[in-house]
Amino acid sequence: MLELGIRAPDFCLPDVVTGESVSLHDFANKKALLVIFLCSHCPYVHHVQAELVRIAKKFTSEGLAIVGITSNDAERYPDDAPGMTALFAQAAGFTFPVCYDETQTVARAYNAACTPDFFLYGPDRTLLYRGQIDDTRPGKGVSNGADLRAAITAVLDGGKVPSEQRPSVGCSIKWKPGNEPNYYQRA
Protein backbone atom coordinates (compact mmCIF):
# COMPACT_ATOMS: atom_id res chain seq x y z
CA MET A 1 0.00 0.00 0.00
CA LEU A 2 1.11 3.53 -0.73
CA GLU A 3 2.64 5.32 2.25
CA LEU A 4 0.37 7.81 4.05
CA GLY A 5 1.40 11.45 3.86
CA ILE A 6 2.55 11.27 0.22
CA ARG A 7 1.29 14.04 -2.04
CA ALA A 8 -1.20 13.16 -4.77
CA PRO A 9 0.56 12.51 -8.07
CA ASP A 10 -0.43 14.95 -10.79
CA PHE A 11 -2.53 13.76 -13.73
CA CYS A 12 -4.35 15.10 -16.75
CA LEU A 13 -6.71 12.59 -18.37
CA PRO A 14 -9.75 12.64 -20.63
CA ASP A 15 -13.18 12.17 -19.06
CA VAL A 16 -14.79 9.22 -20.89
CA VAL A 17 -18.23 10.86 -20.81
CA THR A 18 -17.49 14.46 -21.77
CA GLY A 19 -14.12 14.10 -23.50
CA GLU A 20 -12.84 17.08 -21.50
CA SER A 21 -9.46 16.96 -19.78
CA VAL A 22 -9.52 16.49 -16.02
CA SER A 23 -6.48 17.25 -13.87
CA LEU A 24 -5.50 17.20 -10.24
CA HIS A 25 -5.52 21.01 -10.30
CA ASP A 26 -9.25 21.06 -11.16
CA PHE A 27 -9.96 20.07 -7.55
CA ALA A 28 -7.62 22.55 -5.84
CA ASN A 29 -10.41 24.40 -4.02
CA LYS A 30 -11.96 21.28 -2.46
CA LYS A 31 -11.41 20.16 1.14
CA ALA A 32 -10.74 16.58 0.10
CA LEU A 33 -10.18 14.52 -3.03
CA LEU A 34 -11.15 10.88 -3.48
CA VAL A 35 -9.40 9.12 -6.36
CA ILE A 36 -11.05 5.82 -7.28
CA PHE A 37 -9.51 3.31 -9.66
CA LEU A 38 -12.38 1.39 -11.20
CA CYS A 39 -13.48 -0.40 -14.35
CA SER A 40 -16.75 -1.32 -15.96
CA HIS A 41 -16.43 -5.12 -15.97
CA CYS A 42 -15.36 -5.81 -12.37
CA PRO A 43 -17.95 -7.46 -10.08
CA TYR A 44 -16.39 -5.70 -7.08
CA VAL A 45 -17.00 -2.31 -8.73
CA HIS A 46 -20.58 -3.32 -9.57
CA HIS A 47 -21.03 -4.35 -5.93
CA VAL A 48 -20.11 -0.85 -4.67
CA GLN A 49 -21.43 1.35 -7.50
CA ALA A 50 -24.67 2.30 -5.72
CA GLU A 51 -22.70 3.19 -2.58
CA LEU A 52 -20.35 5.36 -4.67
CA VAL A 53 -23.40 7.26 -5.92
CA ARG A 54 -24.64 7.70 -2.33
CA ILE A 55 -21.18 8.86 -1.15
CA ALA A 56 -21.00 11.41 -3.97
CA LYS A 57 -24.50 12.68 -3.21
CA LYS A 58 -23.78 13.08 0.51
CA PHE A 59 -20.23 14.44 0.54
CA THR A 60 -19.67 16.52 -2.59
CA SER A 61 -21.78 19.34 -1.17
CA GLU A 62 -19.55 19.24 1.92
CA GLY A 63 -16.32 19.79 -0.03
CA LEU A 64 -15.34 16.36 -1.35
CA ALA A 65 -14.27 16.03 -4.96
CA ILE A 66 -14.28 12.59 -6.58
CA VAL A 67 -12.60 11.36 -9.73
CA GLY A 68 -12.75 7.84 -11.12
CA ILE A 69 -9.91 6.49 -13.23
CA THR A 70 -9.92 3.39 -15.37
CA SER A 71 -6.50 2.07 -16.34
CA ASN A 72 -7.18 -1.42 -17.66
CA ASP A 73 -5.73 -2.61 -20.95
CA ALA A 74 -8.71 -1.88 -23.20
CA GLU A 75 -7.30 -3.90 -26.07
CA ARG A 76 -7.43 -7.12 -24.08
CA TYR A 77 -10.46 -6.03 -22.00
CA PRO A 78 -12.75 -4.16 -24.45
CA ASP A 79 -15.48 -3.75 -21.81
CA ASP A 80 -13.10 -1.30 -20.13
CA ALA A 81 -12.53 0.84 -23.23
CA PRO A 82 -13.59 4.49 -22.92
CA GLY A 83 -16.91 4.08 -24.78
CA MET A 84 -18.05 1.14 -22.68
CA THR A 85 -16.82 2.84 -19.51
CA ALA A 86 -18.83 5.95 -20.40
CA LEU A 87 -21.97 3.85 -20.79
CA PHE A 88 -21.27 2.17 -17.45
CA ALA A 89 -20.64 5.49 -15.65
CA GLN A 90 -23.86 6.98 -17.01
CA ALA A 91 -25.93 3.89 -16.20
CA ALA A 92 -24.47 3.77 -12.67
CA GLY A 93 -25.44 7.40 -12.11
CA PHE A 94 -21.92 8.63 -11.37
CA THR A 95 -21.91 12.41 -10.96
CA PHE A 96 -18.13 12.62 -10.91
CA PRO A 97 -15.72 12.45 -13.85
CA VAL A 98 -14.45 9.03 -14.88
CA CYS A 99 -11.20 9.28 -16.79
CA TYR A 100 -9.21 6.95 -19.01
CA ASP A 101 -5.54 6.29 -18.23
CA GLU A 102 -4.49 4.72 -21.53
CA THR A 103 -0.76 4.66 -20.73
CA GLN A 104 -1.36 3.33 -17.20
CA THR A 105 1.15 5.87 -15.86
CA VAL A 106 -1.38 7.34 -13.44
CA ALA A 107 -2.25 3.93 -12.00
CA ARG A 108 1.46 3.25 -11.53
CA ALA A 109 2.01 6.67 -9.89
CA TYR A 110 -0.77 5.96 -7.39
CA ASN A 111 0.32 2.34 -6.82
CA ALA A 112 -3.19 1.26 -7.78
CA ALA A 113 -3.50 -2.49 -7.52
CA CYS A 114 -7.14 -3.37 -8.03
CA THR A 115 -10.60 -2.18 -8.91
CA PRO A 116 -11.99 -0.58 -6.93
CA ASP A 117 -9.02 1.03 -5.19
CA PHE A 118 -9.56 4.16 -3.08
CA PHE A 119 -7.15 7.02 -2.28
CA LEU A 120 -8.38 9.90 -0.09
CA TYR A 121 -6.38 13.13 0.06
CA GLY A 122 -6.78 16.05 2.45
CA PRO A 123 -6.84 19.78 1.67
CA ASP A 124 -3.08 19.89 1.04
CA ARG A 125 -3.44 16.76 -1.16
CA THR A 126 -1.50 14.46 1.12
CA LEU A 127 -2.71 10.88 1.33
CA LEU A 128 -4.76 10.27 4.48
CA TYR A 129 -6.58 7.05 3.58
CA ARG A 130 -6.00 4.20 1.14
CA GLY A 131 -8.05 1.13 1.59
CA GLN A 132 -11.33 -0.67 1.27
CA ILE A 133 -14.73 0.96 1.02
CA ASP A 134 -16.12 -1.49 3.59
CA ASP A 135 -15.92 -5.16 4.55
CA THR A 136 -18.73 -6.37 2.28
CA ARG A 137 -18.00 -8.37 -0.87
CA PRO A 138 -20.04 -9.36 -3.93
CA GLY A 139 -22.72 -11.77 -2.75
CA LYS A 140 -21.89 -11.05 0.92
CA GLY A 141 -23.85 -8.06 2.14
CA VAL A 142 -24.85 -4.70 0.72
CA SER A 143 -22.07 -2.12 0.49
CA ASN A 144 -22.46 0.54 3.18
CA GLY A 145 -19.14 2.33 2.66
CA ALA A 146 -18.39 2.24 6.39
CA ASP A 147 -14.59 2.42 6.21
CA LEU A 148 -14.43 5.03 3.46
CA ARG A 149 -17.28 7.11 4.93
CA ALA A 150 -15.49 7.26 8.30
CA ALA A 151 -12.31 8.49 6.61
CA ILE A 152 -14.15 11.08 4.48
CA THR A 153 -16.06 12.39 7.50
CA ALA A 154 -12.84 12.74 9.50
CA VAL A 155 -11.09 14.64 6.70
CA LEU A 156 -14.00 16.99 6.05
CA ASP A 157 -14.44 17.66 9.78
CA GLY A 158 -10.70 18.27 10.30
CA GLY A 159 -10.43 15.20 12.50
CA LYS A 160 -8.11 12.24 12.59
CA VAL A 161 -8.55 9.54 9.99
CA PRO A 162 -8.83 6.04 11.48
CA SER A 163 -5.36 4.49 11.71
CA GLU A 164 -6.56 0.99 10.87
CA GLN A 165 -6.80 0.88 7.10
CA ARG A 166 -7.47 -2.41 5.35
CA PRO A 167 -6.38 -2.76 1.71
CA SER A 168 -8.95 -2.61 -1.05
CA VAL A 169 -10.14 -5.92 -2.46
CA GLY A 170 -11.19 -6.40 -6.05
CA CYS A 171 -10.09 -7.40 -9.52
CA SER A 172 -6.47 -6.72 -10.37
CA ILE A 173 -5.62 -3.85 -12.70
CA LYS A 174 -5.29 -5.37 -16.16
CA TRP A 175 -1.78 -4.23 -17.09
CA LYS A 176 -0.61 -4.09 -20.66
CA PRO A 177 1.97 -6.82 -21.33
CA GLY A 178 5.35 -5.63 -20.10
CA ASN A 179 3.82 -2.64 -18.30
CA GLU A 180 3.31 -4.34 -14.93
CA PRO A 181 4.74 -2.28 -12.06
CA ASN A 182 7.25 -3.76 -9.65
CA TYR A 183 4.60 -4.02 -6.91
CA TYR A 184 2.33 -6.18 -9.11
CA GLN A 185 2.39 -9.88 -8.34
CA ARG A 186 0.57 -12.27 -10.57
CA ALA A 187 -1.43 -14.86 -8.63
PDB file of C-alpha atoms in Angstrom:
ATOM      1  CA  MET A   1       0.000   0.000   0.000  1.00  0.00           C
ATOM      2  CA  LEU A   2       1.114   3.531  -0.735  1.00  0.00           C
ATOM      3  CA  GLU A   3       2.638   5.323   2.248  1.00  0.00           C
ATOM      4  CA  LEU A   4       0.368   7.805   4.047  1.00  0.00           C
ATOM      5  CA  GLY A   5       1.399  11.453   3.856  1.00  0.00           C
ATOM      6  CA  ILE A   6       2.547  11.272   0.225  1.00  0.00           C
ATOM      7  CA  ARG A   7       1.286  14.042  -2.041  1.00  0.00           C
ATOM      8  CA  ALA A   8      -1.197  13.162  -4.769  1.00  0.00           C
ATOM      9  CA  PRO A   9       0.564  12.515  -8.072  1.00  0.00           C
ATOM     10  CA  ASP A  10      -0.434  14.945 -10.794  1.00  0.00           C
ATOM     11  CA  PHE A  11      -2.531  13.759 -13.728  1.00  0.00           C
ATOM     12  CA  CYS A  12      -4.353  15.101 -16.749  1.00  0.00           C
ATOM     13  CA  LEU A  13      -6.705  12.588 -18.365  1.00  0.00           C
ATOM     14  CA  PRO A  14      -9.748  12.638 -20.632  1.00  0.00           C
ATOM     15  CA  ASP A  15     -13.181  12.170 -19.064  1.00  0.00           C
ATOM     16  CA  VAL A  16     -14.788   9.215 -20.889  1.00  0.00           C
ATOM     17  CA  VAL A  17     -18.232  10.856 -20.806  1.00  0.00           C
ATOM     18  CA  THR A  18     -17.493  14.459 -21.771  1.00  0.00           C
ATOM     19  CA  GLY A  19     -14.123  14.097 -23.501  1.00  0.00           C
ATOM     20  CA  GLU A  20     -12.839  17.078 -21.496  1.00  0.00           C
ATOM     21  CA  SER A  21      -9.455  16.963 -19.781  1.00  0.00           C
ATOM     22  CA  VAL A  22      -9.518  16.494 -16.016  1.00  0.00           C
ATOM     23  CA  SER A  23      -6.480  17.245 -13.875  1.00  0.00           C
ATOM     24  CA  LEU A  24      -5.502  17.196 -10.240  1.00  0.00           C
ATOM     25  CA  HIS A  25      -5.523  21.012 -10.299  1.00  0.00           C
ATOM     26  CA  ASP A  26      -9.248  21.058 -11.162  1.00  0.00           C
ATOM     27  CA  PHE A  27      -9.956  20.071  -7.549  1.00  0.00           C
ATOM     28  CA  ALA A  28      -7.619  22.548  -5.838  1.00  0.00           C
ATOM     29  CA  ASN A  29     -10.410  24.402  -4.019  1.00  0.00           C
ATOM     30  CA  LYS A  30     -11.964  21.279  -2.461  1.00  0.00           C
ATOM     31  CA  LYS A  31     -11.412  20.160   1.139  1.00  0.00           C
ATOM     32  CA  ALA A  32     -10.736  16.575   0.102  1.00  0.00           C
ATOM     33  CA  LEU A  33     -10.182  14.524  -3.032  1.00  0.00           C
ATOM     34  CA  LEU A  34     -11.150  10.884  -3.484  1.00  0.00           C
ATOM     35  CA  VAL A  35      -9.396   9.120  -6.359  1.00  0.00           C
ATOM     36  CA  ILE A  36     -11.046   5.819  -7.277  1.00  0.00           C
ATOM     37  CA  PHE A  37      -9.511   3.314  -9.657  1.00  0.00           C
ATOM     38  CA  LEU A  38     -12.379   1.386 -11.201  1.00  0.00           C
ATOM     39  CA  CYS A  39     -13.476  -0.398 -14.350  1.00  0.00           C
ATOM     40  CA  SER A  40     -16.746  -1.321 -15.959  1.00  0.00           C
ATOM     41  CA  HIS A  41     -16.430  -5.116 -15.974  1.00  0.00           C
ATOM     42  CA  CYS A  42     -15.357  -5.810 -12.369  1.00  0.00           C
ATOM     43  CA  PRO A  43     -17.951  -7.460 -10.084  1.00  0.00           C
ATOM     44  CA  TYR A  44     -16.386  -5.701  -7.084  1.00  0.00           C
ATOM     45  CA  VAL A  45     -16.996  -2.306  -8.726  1.00  0.00           C
ATOM     46  CA  HIS A  46     -20.577  -3.320  -9.568  1.00  0.00           C
ATOM     47  CA  HIS A  47     -21.026  -4.348  -5.933  1.00  0.00           C
ATOM     48  CA  VAL A  48     -20.107  -0.849  -4.668  1.00  0.00           C
ATOM     49  CA  GLN A  49     -21.427   1.352  -7.496  1.00  0.00           C
ATOM     50  CA  ALA A  50     -24.673   2.301  -5.719  1.00  0.00           C
ATOM     51  CA  GLU A  51     -22.703   3.186  -2.584  1.00  0.00           C
ATOM     52  CA  LEU A  52     -20.349   5.358  -4.668  1.00  0.00           C
ATOM     53  CA  VAL A  53     -23.398   7.263  -5.922  1.00  0.00           C
ATOM     54  CA  ARG A  54     -24.639   7.701  -2.335  1.00  0.00           C
ATOM     55  CA  ILE A  55     -21.184   8.861  -1.146  1.00  0.00           C
ATOM     56  CA  ALA A  56     -21.001  11.412  -3.975  1.00  0.00           C
ATOM     57  CA  LYS A  57     -24.501  12.676  -3.206  1.00  0.00           C
ATOM     58  CA  LYS A  58     -23.777  13.079   0.507  1.00  0.00           C
ATOM     59  CA  PHE A  59     -20.232  14.437   0.540  1.00  0.00           C
ATOM     60  CA  THR A  60     -19.669  16.524  -2.594  1.00  0.00           C
ATOM     61  CA  SER A  61     -21.784  19.337  -1.175  1.00  0.00           C
ATOM     62  CA  GLU A  62     -19.547  19.240   1.916  1.00  0.00           C
ATOM     63  CA  GLY A  63     -16.316  19.788  -0.029  1.00  0.00           C
ATOM     64  CA  LEU A  64     -15.339  16.355  -1.348  1.00  0.00           C
ATOM     65  CA  ALA A  65     -14.268  16.030  -4.963  1.00  0.00           C
ATOM     66  CA  ILE A  66     -14.282  12.590  -6.584  1.00  0.00           C
ATOM     67  CA  VAL A  67     -12.598  11.364  -9.734  1.00  0.00           C
ATOM     68  CA  GLY A  68     -12.754   7.845 -11.121  1.00  0.00           C
ATOM     69  CA  ILE A  69      -9.905   6.491 -13.227  1.00  0.00           C
ATOM     70  CA  THR A  70      -9.919   3.387 -15.372  1.00  0.00           C
ATOM     71  CA  SER A  71      -6.500   2.074 -16.345  1.00  0.00           C
ATOM     72  CA  ASN A  72      -7.179  -1.416 -17.664  1.00  0.00           C
ATOM     73  CA  ASP A  73      -5.728  -2.612 -20.948  1.00  0.00           C
ATOM     74  CA  ALA A  74      -8.713  -1.875 -23.204  1.00  0.00           C
ATOM     75  CA  GLU A  75      -7.299  -3.904 -26.072  1.00  0.00           C
ATOM     76  CA  ARG A  76      -7.431  -7.125 -24.079  1.00  0.00           C
ATOM     77  CA  TYR A  77     -10.458  -6.027 -21.998  1.00  0.00           C
ATOM     78  CA  PRO A  78     -12.751  -4.156 -24.447  1.00  0.00           C
ATOM     79  CA  ASP A  79     -15.479  -3.750 -21.812  1.00  0.00           C
ATOM     80  CA  ASP A  80     -13.096  -1.304 -20.126  1.00  0.00           C
ATOM     81  CA  ALA A  81     -12.533   0.836 -23.233  1.00  0.00           C
ATOM     82  CA  PRO A  82     -13.588   4.490 -22.922  1.00  0.00           C
ATOM     83  CA  GLY A  83     -16.907   4.083 -24.776  1.00  0.00           C
ATOM     84  CA  MET A  84     -18.050   1.135 -22.677  1.00  0.00           C
ATOM     85  CA  THR A  85     -16.821   2.840 -19.510  1.00  0.00           C
ATOM     86  CA  ALA A  86     -18.827   5.952 -20.404  1.00  0.00           C
ATOM     87  CA  LEU A  87     -21.971   3.847 -20.788  1.00  0.00           C
ATOM     88  CA  PHE A  88     -21.269   2.173 -17.446  1.00  0.00           C
ATOM     89  CA  ALA A  89     -20.641   5.494 -15.649  1.00  0.00           C
ATOM     90  CA  GLN A  90     -23.857   6.982 -17.012  1.00  0.00           C
ATOM     91  CA  ALA A  91     -25.932   3.886 -16.196  1.00  0.00           C
ATOM     92  CA  ALA A  92     -24.466   3.768 -12.672  1.00  0.00           C
ATOM     93  CA  GLY A  93     -25.436   7.402 -12.113  1.00  0.00           C
ATOM     94  CA  PHE A  94     -21.917   8.629 -11.368  1.00  0.00           C
ATOM     95  CA  THR A  95     -21.912  12.405 -10.963  1.00  0.00           C
ATOM     96  CA  PHE A  96     -18.126  12.623 -10.912  1.00  0.00           C
ATOM     97  CA  PRO A  97     -15.723  12.446 -13.849  1.00  0.00           C
ATOM     98  CA  VAL A  98     -14.448   9.030 -14.881  1.00  0.00           C
ATOM     99  CA  CYS A  99     -11.196   9.282 -16.795  1.00  0.00           C
ATOM    100  CA  TYR A 100      -9.207   6.945 -19.011  1.00  0.00           C
ATOM    101  CA  ASP A 101      -5.537   6.292 -18.226  1.00  0.00           C
ATOM    102  CA  GLU A 102      -4.485   4.723 -21.529  1.00  0.00           C
ATOM    103  CA  THR A 103      -0.762   4.656 -20.728  1.00  0.00           C
ATOM    104  CA  GLN A 104      -1.360   3.325 -17.204  1.00  0.00           C
ATOM    105  CA  THR A 105       1.152   5.867 -15.860  1.00  0.00           C
ATOM    106  CA  VAL A 106      -1.379   7.345 -13.442  1.00  0.00           C
ATOM    107  CA  ALA A 107      -2.255   3.930 -11.999  1.00  0.00           C
ATOM    108  CA  ARG A 108       1.456   3.253 -11.527  1.00  0.00           C
ATOM    109  CA  ALA A 109       2.014   6.666  -9.886  1.00  0.00           C
ATOM    110  CA  TYR A 110      -0.774   5.962  -7.390  1.00  0.00           C
ATOM    111  CA  ASN A 111       0.323   2.339  -6.821  1.00  0.00           C
ATOM    112  CA  ALA A 112      -3.186   1.260  -7.779  1.00  0.00           C
ATOM    113  CA  ALA A 113      -3.500  -2.495  -7.522  1.00  0.00           C
ATOM    114  CA  CYS A 114      -7.141  -3.372  -8.028  1.00  0.00           C
ATOM    115  CA  THR A 115     -10.602  -2.177  -8.914  1.00  0.00           C
ATOM    116  CA  PRO A 116     -11.990  -0.579  -6.931  1.00  0.00           C
ATOM    117  CA  ASP A 117      -9.018   1.028  -5.189  1.00  0.00           C
ATOM    118  CA  PHE A 118      -9.556   4.162  -3.076  1.00  0.00           C
ATOM    119  CA  PHE A 119      -7.148   7.019  -2.276  1.00  0.00           C
ATOM    120  CA  LEU A 120      -8.376   9.898  -0.090  1.00  0.00           C
ATOM    121  CA  TYR A 121      -6.383  13.130   0.064  1.00  0.00           C
ATOM    122  CA  GLY A 122      -6.779  16.054   2.446  1.00  0.00           C
ATOM    123  CA  PRO A 123      -6.843  19.777   1.670  1.00  0.00           C
ATOM    124  CA  ASP A 124      -3.085  19.886   1.039  1.00  0.00           C
ATOM    125  CA  ARG A 125      -3.445  16.757  -1.159  1.00  0.00           C
ATOM    126  CA  THR A 126      -1.499  14.461   1.119  1.00  0.00           C
ATOM    127  CA  LEU A 127      -2.713  10.884   1.330  1.00  0.00           C
ATOM    128  CA  LEU A 128      -4.760  10.268   4.476  1.00  0.00           C
ATOM    129  CA  TYR A 129      -6.583   7.051   3.580  1.00  0.00           C
ATOM    130  CA  ARG A 130      -6.001   4.201   1.138  1.00  0.00           C
ATOM    131  CA  GLY A 131      -8.050   1.131   1.589  1.00  0.00           C
ATOM    132  CA  GLN A 132     -11.327  -0.667   1.274  1.00  0.00           C
ATOM    133  CA  ILE A 133     -14.726   0.957   1.021  1.00  0.00           C
ATOM    134  CA  ASP A 134     -16.124  -1.495   3.593  1.00  0.00           C
ATOM    135  CA  ASP A 135     -15.918  -5.158   4.546  1.00  0.00           C
ATOM    136  CA  THR A 136     -18.729  -6.374   2.282  1.00  0.00           C
ATOM    137  CA  ARG A 137     -18.004  -8.374  -0.868  1.00  0.00           C
ATOM    138  CA  PRO A 138     -20.040  -9.356  -3.927  1.00  0.00           C
ATOM    139  CA  GLY A 139     -22.717 -11.767  -2.751  1.00  0.00           C
ATOM    140  CA  LYS A 140     -21.892 -11.052   0.917  1.00  0.00           C
ATOM    141  CA  GLY A 141     -23.851  -8.056   2.139  1.00  0.00           C
ATOM    142  CA  VAL A 142     -24.849  -4.704   0.715  1.00  0.00           C
ATOM    143  CA  SER A 143     -22.070  -2.121   0.493  1.00  0.00           C
ATOM    144  CA  ASN A 144     -22.461   0.536   3.181  1.00  0.00           C
ATOM    145  CA  GLY A 145     -19.142   2.334   2.656  1.00  0.00           C
ATOM    146  CA  ALA A 146     -18.395   2.244   6.392  1.00  0.00           C
ATOM    147  CA  ASP A 147     -14.588   2.425   6.209  1.00  0.00           C
ATOM    148  CA  LEU A 148     -14.434   5.034   3.463  1.00  0.00           C
ATOM    149  CA  ARG A 149     -17.285   7.109   4.933  1.00  0.00           C
ATOM    150  CA  ALA A 150     -15.486   7.264   8.304  1.00  0.00           C
ATOM    151  CA  ALA A 151     -12.312   8.490   6.611  1.00  0.00           C
ATOM    152  CA  ILE A 152     -14.150  11.077   4.481  1.00  0.00           C
ATOM    153  CA  THR A 153     -16.063  12.392   7.496  1.00  0.00           C
ATOM    154  CA  ALA A 154     -12.842  12.735   9.500  1.00  0.00           C
ATOM    155  CA  VAL A 155     -11.085  14.643   6.699  1.00  0.00           C
ATOM    156  CA  LEU A 156     -14.003  16.985   6.052  1.00  0.00           C
ATOM    157  CA  ASP A 157     -14.437  17.660   9.777  1.00  0.00           C
ATOM    158  CA  GLY A 158     -10.701  18.271  10.297  1.00  0.00           C
ATOM    159  CA  GLY A 159     -10.425  15.204  12.503  1.00  0.00           C
ATOM    160  CA  LYS A 160      -8.107  12.239  12.594  1.00  0.00           C
ATOM    161  CA  VAL A 161      -8.550   9.539   9.989  1.00  0.00           C
ATOM    162  CA  PRO A 162      -8.828   6.038  11.477  1.00  0.00           C
ATOM    163  CA  SER A 163      -5.359   4.491  11.707  1.00  0.00           C
ATOM    164  CA  GLU A 164      -6.558   0.989  10.870  1.00  0.00           C
ATOM    165  CA  GLN A 165      -6.797   0.878   7.099  1.00  0.00           C
ATOM    166  CA  ARG A 166      -7.470  -2.405   5.350  1.00  0.00           C
ATOM    167  CA  PRO A 167      -6.383  -2.756   1.708  1.00  0.00           C
ATOM    168  CA  SER A 168      -8.952  -2.614  -1.054  1.00  0.00           C
ATOM    169  CA  VAL A 169     -10.145  -5.916  -2.459  1.00  0.00           C
ATOM    170  CA  GLY A 170     -11.188  -6.399  -6.053  1.00  0.00           C
ATOM    171  CA  CYS A 171     -10.092  -7.397  -9.521  1.00  0.00           C
ATOM    172  CA  SER A 172      -6.468  -6.715 -10.365  1.00  0.00           C
ATOM    173  CA  ILE A 173      -5.625  -3.850 -12.696  1.00  0.00           C
ATOM    174  CA  LYS A 174      -5.285  -5.374 -16.160  1.00  0.00           C
ATOM    175  CA  TRP A 175      -1.782  -4.233 -17.085  1.00  0.00           C
ATOM    176  CA  LYS A 176      -0.613  -4.090 -20.663  1.00  0.00           C
ATOM    177  CA  PRO A 177       1.967  -6.820 -21.327  1.00  0.00           C
ATOM    178  CA  GLY A 178       5.352  -5.634 -20.103  1.00  0.00           C
ATOM    179  CA  ASN A 179       3.823  -2.641 -18.299  1.00  0.00           C
ATOM    180  CA  GLU A 180       3.309  -4.339 -14.930  1.00  0.00           C
ATOM    181  CA  PRO A 181       4.737  -2.278 -12.056  1.00  0.00           C
ATOM    182  CA  ASN A 182       7.255  -3.761  -9.650  1.00  0.00           C
ATOM    183  CA  TYR A 183       4.597  -4.016  -6.912  1.00  0.00           C
ATOM    184  CA  TYR A 184       2.334  -6.181  -9.113  1.00  0.00           C
ATOM    185  CA  GLN A 185       2.394  -9.877  -8.338  1.00  0.00           C
ATOM    186  CA  ARG A 186       0.571 -12.271 -10.572  1.00  0.00           C
ATOM    187  CA  ALA A 187      -1.427 -14.857  -8.630  1.00  0.00           C
TER     188      ALA A 187
END
